[in-house]
PDB file of C-alpha atoms and ligand atoms in Angstrom:
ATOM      1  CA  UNK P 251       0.704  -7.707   2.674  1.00 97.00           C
ATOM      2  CA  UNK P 252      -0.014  -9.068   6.321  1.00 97.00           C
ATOM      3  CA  UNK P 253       0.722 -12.723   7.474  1.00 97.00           C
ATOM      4  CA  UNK P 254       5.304 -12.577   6.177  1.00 97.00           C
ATOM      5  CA  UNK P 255       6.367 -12.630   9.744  1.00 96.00           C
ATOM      6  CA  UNK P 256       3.647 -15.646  10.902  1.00 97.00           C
ATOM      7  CA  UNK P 257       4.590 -17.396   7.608  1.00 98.00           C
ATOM      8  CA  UNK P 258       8.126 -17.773   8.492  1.00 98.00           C
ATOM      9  CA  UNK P 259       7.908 -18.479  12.100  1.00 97.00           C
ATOM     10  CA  UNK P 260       5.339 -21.394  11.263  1.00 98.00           C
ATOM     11  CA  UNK P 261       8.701 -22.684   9.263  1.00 98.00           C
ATOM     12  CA  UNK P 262      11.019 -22.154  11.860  1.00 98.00           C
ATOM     13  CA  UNK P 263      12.274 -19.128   9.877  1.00 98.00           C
ATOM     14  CA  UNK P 264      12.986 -15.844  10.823  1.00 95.00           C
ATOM     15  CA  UNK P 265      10.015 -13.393  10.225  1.00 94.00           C
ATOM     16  CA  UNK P 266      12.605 -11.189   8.078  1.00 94.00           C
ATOM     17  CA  UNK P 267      12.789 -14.399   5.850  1.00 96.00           C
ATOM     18  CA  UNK P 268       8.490 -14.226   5.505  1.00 97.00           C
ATOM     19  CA  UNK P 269       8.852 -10.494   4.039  1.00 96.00           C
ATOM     20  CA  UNK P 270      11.535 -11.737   1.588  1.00 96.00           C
ATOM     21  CA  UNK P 271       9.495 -14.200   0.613  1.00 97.00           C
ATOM     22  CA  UNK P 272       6.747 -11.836   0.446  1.00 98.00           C
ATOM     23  CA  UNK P 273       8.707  -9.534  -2.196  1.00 98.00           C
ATOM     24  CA  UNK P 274       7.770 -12.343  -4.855  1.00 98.00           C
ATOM     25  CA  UNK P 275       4.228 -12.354  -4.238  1.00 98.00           C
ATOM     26  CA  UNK P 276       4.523  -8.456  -4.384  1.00 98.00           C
ATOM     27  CA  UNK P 277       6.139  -8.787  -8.313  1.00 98.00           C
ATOM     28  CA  UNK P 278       3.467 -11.682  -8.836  1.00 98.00           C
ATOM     29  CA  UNK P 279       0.860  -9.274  -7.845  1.00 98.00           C
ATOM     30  CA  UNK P 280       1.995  -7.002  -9.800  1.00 98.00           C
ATOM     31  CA  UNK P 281       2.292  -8.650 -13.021  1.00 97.00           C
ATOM     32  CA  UNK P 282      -0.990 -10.489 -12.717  1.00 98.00           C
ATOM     33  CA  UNK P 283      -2.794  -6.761 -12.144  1.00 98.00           C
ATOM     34  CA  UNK P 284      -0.971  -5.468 -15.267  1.00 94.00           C
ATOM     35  CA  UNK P 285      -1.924  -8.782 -17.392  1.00 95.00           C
ATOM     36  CA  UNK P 286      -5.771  -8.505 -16.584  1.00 96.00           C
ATOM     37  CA  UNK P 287      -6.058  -4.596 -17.010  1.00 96.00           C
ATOM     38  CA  UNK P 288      -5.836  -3.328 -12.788  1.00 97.00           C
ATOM     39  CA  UNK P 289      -4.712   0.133 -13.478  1.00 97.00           C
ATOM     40  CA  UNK P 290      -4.148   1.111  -9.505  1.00 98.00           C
ATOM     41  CA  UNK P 291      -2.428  -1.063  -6.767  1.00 98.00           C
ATOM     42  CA  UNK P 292      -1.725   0.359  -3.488  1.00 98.00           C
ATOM     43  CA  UNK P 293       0.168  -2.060  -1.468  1.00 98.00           C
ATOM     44  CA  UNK P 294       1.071  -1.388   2.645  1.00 98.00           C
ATOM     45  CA  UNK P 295       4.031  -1.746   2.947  1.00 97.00           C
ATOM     46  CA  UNK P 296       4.929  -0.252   6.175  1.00 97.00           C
ATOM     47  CA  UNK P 297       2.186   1.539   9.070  1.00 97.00           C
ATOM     48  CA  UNK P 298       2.685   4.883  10.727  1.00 96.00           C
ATOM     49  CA  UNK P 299       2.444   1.836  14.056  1.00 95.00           C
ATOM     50  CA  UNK P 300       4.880  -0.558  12.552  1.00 96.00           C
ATOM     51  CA  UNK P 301       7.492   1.407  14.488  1.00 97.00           C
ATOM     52  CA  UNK P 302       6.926   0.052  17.457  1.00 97.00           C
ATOM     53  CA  UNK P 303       7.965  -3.401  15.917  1.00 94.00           C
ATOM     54  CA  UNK P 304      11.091  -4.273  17.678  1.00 94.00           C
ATOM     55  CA  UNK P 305      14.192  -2.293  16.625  1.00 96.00           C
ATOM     56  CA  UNK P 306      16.088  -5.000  14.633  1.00 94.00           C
ATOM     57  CA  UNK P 307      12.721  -5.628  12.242  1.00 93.00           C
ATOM     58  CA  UNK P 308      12.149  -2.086  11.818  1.00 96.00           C
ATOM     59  CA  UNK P 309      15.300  -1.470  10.709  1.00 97.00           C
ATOM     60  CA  UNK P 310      15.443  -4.807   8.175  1.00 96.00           C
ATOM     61  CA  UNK P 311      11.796  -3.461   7.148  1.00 96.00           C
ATOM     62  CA  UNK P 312      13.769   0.015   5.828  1.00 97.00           C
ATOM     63  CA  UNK P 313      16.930  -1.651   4.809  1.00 97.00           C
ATOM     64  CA  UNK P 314      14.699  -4.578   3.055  1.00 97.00           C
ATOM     65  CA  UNK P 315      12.220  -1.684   1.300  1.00 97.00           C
ATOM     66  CA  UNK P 316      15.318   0.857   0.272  1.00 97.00           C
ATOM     67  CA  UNK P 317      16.924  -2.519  -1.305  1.00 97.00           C
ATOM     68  CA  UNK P 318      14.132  -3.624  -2.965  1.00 98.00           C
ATOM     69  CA  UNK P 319      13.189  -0.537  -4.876  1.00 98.00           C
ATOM     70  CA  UNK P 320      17.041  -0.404  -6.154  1.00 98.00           C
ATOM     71  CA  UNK P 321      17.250  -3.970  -6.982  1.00 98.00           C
ATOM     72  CA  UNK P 322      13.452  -3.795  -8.927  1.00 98.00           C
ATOM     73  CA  UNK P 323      12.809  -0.355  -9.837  1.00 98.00           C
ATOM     74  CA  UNK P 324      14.429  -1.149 -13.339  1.00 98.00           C
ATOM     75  CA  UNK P 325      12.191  -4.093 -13.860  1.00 98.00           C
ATOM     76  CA  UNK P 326       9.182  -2.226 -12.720  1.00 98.00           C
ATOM     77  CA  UNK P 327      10.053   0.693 -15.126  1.00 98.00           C
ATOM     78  CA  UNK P 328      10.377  -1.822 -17.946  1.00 98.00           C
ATOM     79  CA  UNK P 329       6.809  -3.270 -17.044  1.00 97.00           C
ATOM     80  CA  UNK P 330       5.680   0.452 -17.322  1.00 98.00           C
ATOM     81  CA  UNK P 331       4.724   0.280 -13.709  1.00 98.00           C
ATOM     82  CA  UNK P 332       4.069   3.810 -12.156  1.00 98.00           C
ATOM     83  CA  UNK P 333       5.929   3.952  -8.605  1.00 98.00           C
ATOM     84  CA  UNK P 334       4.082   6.177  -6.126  1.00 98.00           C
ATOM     85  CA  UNK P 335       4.008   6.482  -2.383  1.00 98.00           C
ATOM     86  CA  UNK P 336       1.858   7.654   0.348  1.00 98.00           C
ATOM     87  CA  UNK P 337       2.687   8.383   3.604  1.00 98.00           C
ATOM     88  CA  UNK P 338       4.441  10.544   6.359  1.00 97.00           C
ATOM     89  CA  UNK P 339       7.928  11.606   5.438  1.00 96.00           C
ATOM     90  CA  UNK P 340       8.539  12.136   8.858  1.00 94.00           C
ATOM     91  CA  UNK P 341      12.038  12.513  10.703  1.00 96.00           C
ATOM     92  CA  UNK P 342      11.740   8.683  11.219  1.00 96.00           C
ATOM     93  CA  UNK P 343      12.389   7.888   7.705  1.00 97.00           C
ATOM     94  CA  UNK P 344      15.730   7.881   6.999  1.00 97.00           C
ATOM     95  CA  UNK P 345      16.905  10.711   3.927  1.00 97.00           C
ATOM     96  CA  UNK P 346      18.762   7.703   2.064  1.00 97.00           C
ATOM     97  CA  UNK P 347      15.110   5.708   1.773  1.00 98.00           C
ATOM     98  CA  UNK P 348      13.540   8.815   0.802  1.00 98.00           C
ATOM     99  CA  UNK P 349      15.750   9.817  -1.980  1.00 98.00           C
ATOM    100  CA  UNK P 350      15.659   6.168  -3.374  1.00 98.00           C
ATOM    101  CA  UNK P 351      11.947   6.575  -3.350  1.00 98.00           C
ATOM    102  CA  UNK P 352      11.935   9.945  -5.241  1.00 98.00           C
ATOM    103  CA  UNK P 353      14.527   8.875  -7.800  1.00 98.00           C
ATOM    104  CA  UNK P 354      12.166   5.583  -8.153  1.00 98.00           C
ATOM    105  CA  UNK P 355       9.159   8.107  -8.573  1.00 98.00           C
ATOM    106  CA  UNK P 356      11.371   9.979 -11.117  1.00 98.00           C
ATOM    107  CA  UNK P 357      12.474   7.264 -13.286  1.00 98.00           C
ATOM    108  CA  UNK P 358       8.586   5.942 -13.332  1.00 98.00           C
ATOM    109  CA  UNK P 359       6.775   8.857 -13.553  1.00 98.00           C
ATOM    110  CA  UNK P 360       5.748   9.300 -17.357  1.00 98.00           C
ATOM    111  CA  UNK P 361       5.138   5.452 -17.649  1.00 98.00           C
ATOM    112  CA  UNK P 362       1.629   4.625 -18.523  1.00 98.00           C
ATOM    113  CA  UNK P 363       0.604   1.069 -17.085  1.00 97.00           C
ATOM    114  CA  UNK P 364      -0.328  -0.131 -13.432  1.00 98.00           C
ATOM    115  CA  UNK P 365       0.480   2.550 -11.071  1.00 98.00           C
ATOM    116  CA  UNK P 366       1.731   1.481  -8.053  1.00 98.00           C
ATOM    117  CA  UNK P 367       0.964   2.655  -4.870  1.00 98.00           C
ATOM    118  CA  UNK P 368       3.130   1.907  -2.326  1.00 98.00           C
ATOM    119  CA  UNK P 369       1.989   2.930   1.515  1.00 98.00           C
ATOM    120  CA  UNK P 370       5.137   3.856   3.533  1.00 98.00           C
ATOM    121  CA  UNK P 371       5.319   5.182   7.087  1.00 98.00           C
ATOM    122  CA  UNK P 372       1.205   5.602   6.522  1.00 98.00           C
ATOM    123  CA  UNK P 373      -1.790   5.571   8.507  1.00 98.00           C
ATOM    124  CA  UNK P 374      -5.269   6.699   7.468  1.00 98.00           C
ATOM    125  CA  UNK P 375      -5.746   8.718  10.570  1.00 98.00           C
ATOM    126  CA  UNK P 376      -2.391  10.770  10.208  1.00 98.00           C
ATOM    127  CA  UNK P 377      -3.461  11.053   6.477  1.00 98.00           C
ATOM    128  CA  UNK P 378      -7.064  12.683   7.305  1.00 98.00           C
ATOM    129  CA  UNK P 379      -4.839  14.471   9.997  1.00 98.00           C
ATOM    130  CA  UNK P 380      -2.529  15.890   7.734  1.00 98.00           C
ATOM    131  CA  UNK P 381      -5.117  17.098   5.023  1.00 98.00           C
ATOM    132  CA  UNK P 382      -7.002  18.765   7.976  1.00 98.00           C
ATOM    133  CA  UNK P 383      -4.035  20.396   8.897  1.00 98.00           C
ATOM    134  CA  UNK P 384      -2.983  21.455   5.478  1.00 98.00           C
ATOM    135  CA  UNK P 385      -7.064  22.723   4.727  1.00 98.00           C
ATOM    136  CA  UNK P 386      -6.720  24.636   8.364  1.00 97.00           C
ATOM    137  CA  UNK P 387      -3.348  26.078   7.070  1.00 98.00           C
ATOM    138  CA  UNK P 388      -4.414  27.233   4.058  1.00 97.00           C
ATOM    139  CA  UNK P 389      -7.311  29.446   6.387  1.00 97.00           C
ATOM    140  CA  UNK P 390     -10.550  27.960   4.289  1.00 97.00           C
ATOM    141  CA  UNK P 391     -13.460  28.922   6.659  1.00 97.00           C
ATOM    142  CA  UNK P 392     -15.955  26.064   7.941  1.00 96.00           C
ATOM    143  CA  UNK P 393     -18.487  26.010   5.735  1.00 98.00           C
ATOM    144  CA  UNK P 394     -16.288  25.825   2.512  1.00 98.00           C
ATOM    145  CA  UNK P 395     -14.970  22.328   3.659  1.00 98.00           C
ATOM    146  CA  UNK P 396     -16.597  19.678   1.703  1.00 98.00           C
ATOM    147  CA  UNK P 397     -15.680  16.347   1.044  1.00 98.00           C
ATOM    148  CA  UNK P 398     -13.944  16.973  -1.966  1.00 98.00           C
ATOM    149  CA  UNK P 399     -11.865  19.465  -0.233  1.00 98.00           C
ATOM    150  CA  UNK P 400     -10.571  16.950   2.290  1.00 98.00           C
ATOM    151  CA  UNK P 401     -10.221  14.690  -0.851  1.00 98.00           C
ATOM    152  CA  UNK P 402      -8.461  17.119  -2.549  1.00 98.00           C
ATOM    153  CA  UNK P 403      -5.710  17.553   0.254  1.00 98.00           C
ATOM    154  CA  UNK P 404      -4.935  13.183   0.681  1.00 98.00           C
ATOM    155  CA  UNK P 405      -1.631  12.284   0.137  1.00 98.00           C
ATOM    156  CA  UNK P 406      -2.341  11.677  -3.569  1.00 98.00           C
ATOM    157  CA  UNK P 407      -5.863  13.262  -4.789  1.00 98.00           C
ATOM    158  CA  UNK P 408      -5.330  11.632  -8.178  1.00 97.00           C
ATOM    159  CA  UNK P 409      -5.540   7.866  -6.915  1.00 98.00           C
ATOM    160  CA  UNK P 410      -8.931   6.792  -7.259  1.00 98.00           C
ATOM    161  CA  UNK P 411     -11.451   5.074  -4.418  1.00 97.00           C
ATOM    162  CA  UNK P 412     -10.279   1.463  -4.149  1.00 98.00           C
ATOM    163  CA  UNK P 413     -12.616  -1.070  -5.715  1.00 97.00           C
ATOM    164  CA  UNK P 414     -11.523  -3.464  -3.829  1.00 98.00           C
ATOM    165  CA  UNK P 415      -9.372  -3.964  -1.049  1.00 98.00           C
ATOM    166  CA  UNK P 416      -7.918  -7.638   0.091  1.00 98.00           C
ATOM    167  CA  UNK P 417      -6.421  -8.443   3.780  1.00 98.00           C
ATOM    168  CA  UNK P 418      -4.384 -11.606   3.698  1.00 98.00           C
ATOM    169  CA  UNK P 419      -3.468 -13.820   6.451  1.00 98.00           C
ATOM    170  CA  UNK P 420      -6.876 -14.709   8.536  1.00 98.00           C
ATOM    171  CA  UNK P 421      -7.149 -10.894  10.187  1.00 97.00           C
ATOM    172  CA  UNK P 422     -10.609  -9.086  10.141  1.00 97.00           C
ATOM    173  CA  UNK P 423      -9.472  -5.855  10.244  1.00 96.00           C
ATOM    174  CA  UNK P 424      -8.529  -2.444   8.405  1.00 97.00           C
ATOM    175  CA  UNK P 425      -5.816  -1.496  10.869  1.00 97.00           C
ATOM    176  CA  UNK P 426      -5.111   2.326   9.174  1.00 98.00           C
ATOM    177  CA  UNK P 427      -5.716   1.661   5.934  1.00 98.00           C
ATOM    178  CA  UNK P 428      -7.046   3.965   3.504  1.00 98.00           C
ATOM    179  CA  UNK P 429      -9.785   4.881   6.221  1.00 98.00           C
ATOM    180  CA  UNK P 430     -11.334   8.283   4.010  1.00 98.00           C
ATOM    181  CA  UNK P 431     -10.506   6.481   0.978  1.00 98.00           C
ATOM    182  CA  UNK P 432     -12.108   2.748   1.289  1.00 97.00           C
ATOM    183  CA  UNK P 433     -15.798   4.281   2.582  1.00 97.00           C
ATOM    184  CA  UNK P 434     -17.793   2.275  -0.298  1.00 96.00           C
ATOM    185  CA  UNK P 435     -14.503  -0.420  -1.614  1.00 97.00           C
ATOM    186  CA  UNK P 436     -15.513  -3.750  -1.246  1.00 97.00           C
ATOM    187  CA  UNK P 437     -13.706  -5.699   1.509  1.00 98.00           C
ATOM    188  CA  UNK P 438     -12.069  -9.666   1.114  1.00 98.00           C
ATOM    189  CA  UNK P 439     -10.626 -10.852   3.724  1.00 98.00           C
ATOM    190  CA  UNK P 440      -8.541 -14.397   3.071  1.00 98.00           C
ATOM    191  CA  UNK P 441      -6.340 -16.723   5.220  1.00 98.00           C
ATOM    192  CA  UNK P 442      -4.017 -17.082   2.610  1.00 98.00           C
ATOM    193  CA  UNK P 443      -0.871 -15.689   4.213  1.00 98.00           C
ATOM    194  CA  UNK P 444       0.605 -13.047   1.940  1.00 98.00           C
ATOM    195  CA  UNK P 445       3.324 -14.885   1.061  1.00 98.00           C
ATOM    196  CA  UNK P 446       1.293 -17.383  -0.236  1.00 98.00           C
ATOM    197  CA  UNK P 447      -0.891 -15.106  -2.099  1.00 98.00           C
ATOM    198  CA  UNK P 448       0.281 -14.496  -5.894  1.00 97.00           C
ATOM    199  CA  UNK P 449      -1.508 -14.523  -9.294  1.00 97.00           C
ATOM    200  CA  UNK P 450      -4.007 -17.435  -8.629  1.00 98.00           C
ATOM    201  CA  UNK P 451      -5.270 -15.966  -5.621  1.00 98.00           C
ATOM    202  CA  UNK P 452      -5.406 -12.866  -7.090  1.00 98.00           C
ATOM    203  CA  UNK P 453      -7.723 -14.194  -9.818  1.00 98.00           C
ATOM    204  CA  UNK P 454      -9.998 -16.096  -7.326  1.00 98.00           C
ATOM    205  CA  UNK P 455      -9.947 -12.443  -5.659  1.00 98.00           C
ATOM    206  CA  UNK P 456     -10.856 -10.790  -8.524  1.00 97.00           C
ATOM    207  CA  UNK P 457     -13.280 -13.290  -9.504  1.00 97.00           C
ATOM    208  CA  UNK P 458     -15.327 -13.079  -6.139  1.00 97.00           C
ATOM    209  CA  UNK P 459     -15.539  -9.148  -6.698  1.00 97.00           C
ATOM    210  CA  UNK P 460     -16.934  -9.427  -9.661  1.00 96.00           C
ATOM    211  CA  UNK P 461     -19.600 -11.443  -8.402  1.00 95.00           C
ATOM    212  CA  UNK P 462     -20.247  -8.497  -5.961  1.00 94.00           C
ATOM    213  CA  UNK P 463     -23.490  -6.171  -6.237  1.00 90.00           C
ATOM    214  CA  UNK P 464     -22.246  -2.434  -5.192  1.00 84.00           C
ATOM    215  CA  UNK P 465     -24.566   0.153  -4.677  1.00 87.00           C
ATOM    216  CA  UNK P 466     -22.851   3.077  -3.527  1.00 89.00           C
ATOM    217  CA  UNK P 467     -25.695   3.499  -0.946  1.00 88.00           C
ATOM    218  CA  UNK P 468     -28.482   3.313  -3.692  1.00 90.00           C
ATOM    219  CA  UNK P 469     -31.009   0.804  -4.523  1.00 88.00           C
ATOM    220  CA  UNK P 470     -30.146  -1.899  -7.907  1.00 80.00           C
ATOM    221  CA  UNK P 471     -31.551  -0.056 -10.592  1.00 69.00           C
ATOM    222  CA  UNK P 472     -31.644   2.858  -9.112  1.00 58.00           C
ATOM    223  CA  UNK P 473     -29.334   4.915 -11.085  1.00 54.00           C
TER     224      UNK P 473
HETATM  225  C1  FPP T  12       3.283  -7.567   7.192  1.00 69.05           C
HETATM  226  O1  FPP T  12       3.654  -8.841   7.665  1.00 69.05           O
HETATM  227  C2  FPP T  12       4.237  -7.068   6.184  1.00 69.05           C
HETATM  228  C3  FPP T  12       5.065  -5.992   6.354  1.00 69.05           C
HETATM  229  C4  FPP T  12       5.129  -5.224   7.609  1.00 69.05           C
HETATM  230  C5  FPP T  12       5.977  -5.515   5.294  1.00 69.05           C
HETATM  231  C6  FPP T  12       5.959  -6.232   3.996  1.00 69.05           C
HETATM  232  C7  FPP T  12       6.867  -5.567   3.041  1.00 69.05           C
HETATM  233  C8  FPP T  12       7.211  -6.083   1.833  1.00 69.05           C
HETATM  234  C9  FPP T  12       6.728  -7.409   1.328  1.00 69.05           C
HETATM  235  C10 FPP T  12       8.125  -5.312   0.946  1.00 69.05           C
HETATM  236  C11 FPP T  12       7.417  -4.196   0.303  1.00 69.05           C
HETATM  237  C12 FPP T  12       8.387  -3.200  -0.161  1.00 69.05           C
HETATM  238  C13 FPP T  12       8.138  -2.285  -1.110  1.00 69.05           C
HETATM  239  C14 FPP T  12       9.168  -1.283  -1.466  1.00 69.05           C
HETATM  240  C15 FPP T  12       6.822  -2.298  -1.795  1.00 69.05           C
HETATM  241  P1  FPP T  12       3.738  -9.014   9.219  1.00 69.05           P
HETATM  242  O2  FPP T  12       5.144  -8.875   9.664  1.00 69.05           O
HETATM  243  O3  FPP T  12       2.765  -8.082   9.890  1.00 69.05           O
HETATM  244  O4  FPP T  12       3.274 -10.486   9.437  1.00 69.05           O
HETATM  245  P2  FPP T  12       2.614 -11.049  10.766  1.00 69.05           P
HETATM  246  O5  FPP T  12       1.233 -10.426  10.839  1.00 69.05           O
HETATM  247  O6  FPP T  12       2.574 -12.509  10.487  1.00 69.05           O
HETATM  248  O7  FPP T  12       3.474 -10.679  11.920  1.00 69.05           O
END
């Protein structure tokens, strides 16, 4: 959901003001995956590096995330959205955030539409770091580890490979996403800043993956 803080300054805003506005693209998002059948969104919502943002935005980013899942959790529940988060749940995040998030993944937990991923204090490095750590723990020898081992031990091993995976706001980058998980997912990069970005570029999205050939590493036809 990159681009909020540029959006805003580009108005004369205040970049808290571009991830406000960037909570409406999140619920157009949303809505537009669950009308065309997307049955996992994982949205980054906050990086294991956004803490070096300066102290007033990181602590608007918590605030503004803590609020939001009060204020929408209800709706999202009654759009049988499936709340979910990935992430560090490290001393930096504060208790209060943490038990909103687990009473959101309560309330949510048994619904059966989109699920909905949402990447908090995460970083695809300190992810692969952590499942090493938990694999190392657990005192599997060397030759046992496999990739479905390390799979096995990400944040959550039930969420699927993303298909596809869509950076807004003109950057060319992955910067700590998903890194094990988006090895074969087809990449879209748009300027569209994200607060810009709602159901019609979603469908353009969409519509340009579909037109994509993936081969997992194979040849067409190849099985
Ligand atoms: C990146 O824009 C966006 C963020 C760091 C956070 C966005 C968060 C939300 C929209 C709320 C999500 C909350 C939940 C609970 C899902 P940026 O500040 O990096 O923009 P810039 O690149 O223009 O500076």
């Amino acid at each position: 959901m990159d681009g909020n803080g540029r959006w805003a300054q580009a108005r004369g805003l205040a970049r808290t003001d571009g991830h406000r506005a960037g909570e409406h693209s999140l619920f157009e998002v949303v809505e537009a995956c669950d009308e065309v059948g997307v049955g996992w969104l994982t949205v980054y919502a906050f990086s294991t590096e956004n803490w070096k943002r300066p102290k007033d935005e990181v602590r608007f980013l918590l605030n503004f995330n803590q609020d939001l899942l009060v204020r929408r959790r209800q709706e999202l529940h009654e759009r049988n959205v499936r709340v979910r988060f990935v992430g560090r749940r490290d001393w930096r995040v504060p208790k209060r955030l943490i038990a909103r998030m687990d009473e959101t993944i309560e309330l949510t937990k048994d619904n059966t539409g989109l699920t909905l991923t949402i990447a908090f204090n995460y970083g695809g490095r300190a992810e692969i770091v952590d499942a090493v750590k938990l694999i190392m723990a657990s005192g599997v020898p060397a030759e046992k580890v496999t990739e479905a081992l390390i799979g096995r031990h990400l944040y959550d091993p039930s969420m699927p490979d993303p298909d596809l995976v869509i950076r807004t706001s003109g950057e060319y980058r992955i910067s700590n996403f998903l890194l094990w998980e988006l090895a074969y997912s087809e990449l879209l990069f748009t300027d569209t800043p994200w607060p810009e970005f709602g159901r019609d570029a979603l469908m353009v999205a969409l519509a340009e993956y579909q037109g994509r050939d993936r081969r997992f590493g194979g040849v067409d036809g190849g099985g």
